[in-house]
Amino acid sequence: MWGTIVKSAVGFFSGSSIYLYLAIVVFIAAIGGGFYYMDYKIQQKDKTILEFQDALTFTGTELNKTILTNDKNQKEFDKYKLDQEKNLTALSEQHKKELNDAIAYQKIKGEITHVKKNDDAPNAPILIDTINRLWQTNTN
């Protein structure tokens, strides 16, 4: 097939040399234009690849920074949770102590309120005992 095309082309161009030179010039221009076009496309692709590599490098760097920041934040949050547990434990213990103190005060107040008539005097044993217990409760 190619052989017949070449033979017919050679037969067409064999009679007049101007057409032969013109065909050769067009063929060389087509090949040169093709090479120029392919080179342009390759340069565009290389430029695009470099842009993608730069973007990937930037994204990777930002991802690493984000991972490090996340790890730091996670550690700080774990410290915060431990501190909160300690604070809640301390508050709970303080609340229990204050609740026990309030119960003790209520008991003492109840004893003072319901004292027998014959024990109700400025130096009555119930009052001296109550005052001593109040001082002990206050210093604990």
Coordinates of C-alpha atoms in Angstrom, one line a residue:
M1 CA 0.0 0.0 0.0
W2 CA 2.7 2.5 1.0
G3 CA 4.7 1.4 -1.9
T4 CA 2.0 2.4 -4.4
I5 CA 1.5 5.7 -2.7
V6 CA 5.2 6.4 -2.9
K7 CA 5.4 5.3 -6.5
S8 CA 2.5 7.6 -7.5
A9 CA 4.0 10.5 -5.6
V10 CA 7.4 10.0 -7.2
G11 CA 5.6 9.7 -10.6
F12 CA 3.7 12.9 -9.9
F13 CA 6.8 14.8 -8.9
S14 CA 9.2 13.3 -11.4
G15 CA 8.1 15.4 -14.3
S16 CA 8.5 18.8 -12.7
S17 CA 11.1 19.7 -10.2
I18 CA 9.4 22.7 -8.7
Y19 CA 6.6 20.5 -7.3
L20 CA 9.2 18.2 -5.9
Y21 CA 11.0 21.0 -4.1
L22 CA 7.7 22.4 -2.9
A23 CA 6.6 19.0 -1.5
I24 CA 10.0 18.6 0.2
V25 CA 9.7 22.0 1.8
V26 CA 6.1 21.4 2.9
F27 CA 7.2 18.0 4.3
I28 CA 10.1 19.4 6.2
A29 CA 8.0 22.3 7.5
A30 CA 5.4 19.8 8.7
I31 CA 8.0 17.7 10.5
G32 CA 9.6 20.9 12.0
G33 CA 6.1 22.2 13.0
G34 CA 5.3 18.8 14.6
F35 CA 8.5 18.8 16.5
Y36 CA 8.0 22.4 17.6
Y37 CA 4.4 21.6 18.7
M38 CA 5.5 18.4 20.6
D39 CA 8.3 20.4 22.3
Y40 CA 5.8 23.0 23.4
K41 CA 3.4 20.4 24.7
I42 CA 6.2 18.7 26.6
Q43 CA 7.3 22.0 28.2
Q44 CA 3.7 22.7 29.2
K45 CA 3.5 19.3 30.8
D46 CA 6.9 19.7 32.6
K47 CA 5.7 23.1 33.9
T48 CA 2.5 21.5 35.1
I49 CA 4.3 18.7 36.8
L50 CA 6.6 21.1 38.6
E51 CA 3.6 23.1 39.8
F52 CA 2.0 19.9 41.1
Q53 CA 5.3 18.9 42.8
D54 CA 5.5 22.3 44.5
A55 CA 1.9 22.1 45.6
L56 CA 2.4 18.6 46.9
T57 CA 5.6 19.6 48.8
F58 CA 3.7 22.6 50.3
T59 CA 0.7 20.4 51.2
G60 CA 3.0 17.8 52.7
T61 CA 4.8 20.4 54.8
E62 CA 1.5 21.9 56.0
L63 CA 0.2 18.4 56.8
N64 CA 3.3 17.7 58.9
K65 CA 2.8 21.0 60.7
T66 CA -0.9 20.2 61.3
I67 CA 0.0 16.7 62.6
L68 CA 2.6 18.1 65.0
T69 CA 0.1 20.8 66.2
N70 CA -2.6 18.1 66.7
D71 CA -0.2 16.0 68.7
K72 CA 0.7 19.0 70.9
N73 CA -3.0 19.9 71.4
Q74 CA -3.8 16.3 72.3
K75 CA -1.1 16.2 74.9
E76 CA -2.2 19.5 76.3
F77 CA -5.8 18.3 76.4
D78 CA -4.8 15.2 78.2
K79 CA -3.0 17.3 80.8
Y80 CA -6.1 19.4 81.1
K81 CA -8.3 16.4 81.7
L82 CA -5.9 15.1 84.4
D83 CA -5.9 18.5 86.1
Q84 CA -9.7 18.6 85.9
E85 CA -9.9 15.1 87.5
K86 CA -7.6 16.3 90.3
N87 CA -9.6 19.4 90.8
L88 CA -12.9 17.5 90.9
T89 CA -11.4 15.0 93.4
A90 CA -10.2 17.8 95.6
L91 CA -13.5 19.6 95.4
S92 CA -15.4 16.4 96.1
E93 CA -13.2 15.7 99.2
Q94 CA -13.6 19.3 100.3
H95 CA -17.4 19.1 99.8
K96 CA -17.5 15.9 101.8
K97 CA -15.5 17.5 104.6
E98 CA -17.7 20.6 104.6
L99 CA -20.9 18.4 104.6
N100 CA -19.6 16.5 107.6
D101 CA -18.8 19.8 109.3
A102 CA -22.3 21.1 108.6
I103 CA -23.8 17.9 110.0
A104 CA -21.6 18.3 113.1
Y105 CA -22.7 21.9 113.5
Q106 CA -26.4 21.0 113.1
K107 CA -26.0 18.3 115.7
I108 CA -24.3 20.7 118.1
K109 CA -27.0 23.4 117.4
G110 CA -29.7 20.8 118.0
E111 CA -28.2 19.9 121.4
I112 CA -28.1 23.5 122.4
T113 CA -31.7 24.1 121.2
H114 CA -33.0 21.1 123.1
V115 CA -31.1 21.4 126.3
K116 CA -32.9 20.5 129.5
K117 CA -34.1 23.4 131.6
N118 CA -31.9 22.5 134.6
D119 CA -28.7 22.4 132.3
D120 CA -29.5 25.8 130.8
A121 CA -27.0 28.2 132.5
P122 CA -24.0 30.3 131.5
N123 CA -21.6 27.7 132.9
A124 CA -23.7 24.6 132.3
P125 CA -21.8 21.4 131.3
I126 CA -23.7 21.1 128.0
L127 CA -22.6 24.6 127.0
I128 CA -18.9 24.1 128.0
D129 CA -18.9 20.7 126.1
T130 CA -20.5 22.3 123.1
I131 CA -18.0 25.2 123.0
N132 CA -15.1 22.8 123.2
R133 CA -16.5 20.7 120.3
L134 CA -17.0 23.8 118.2
W135 CA -13.4 24.8 118.7
Q136 CA -12.3 21.3 117.8
T137 CA -14.4 21.2 114.7
N138 CA -13.2 24.7 113.6
T139 CA -9.5 23.8 113.9
N140 CA -9.9 20.5 111.9

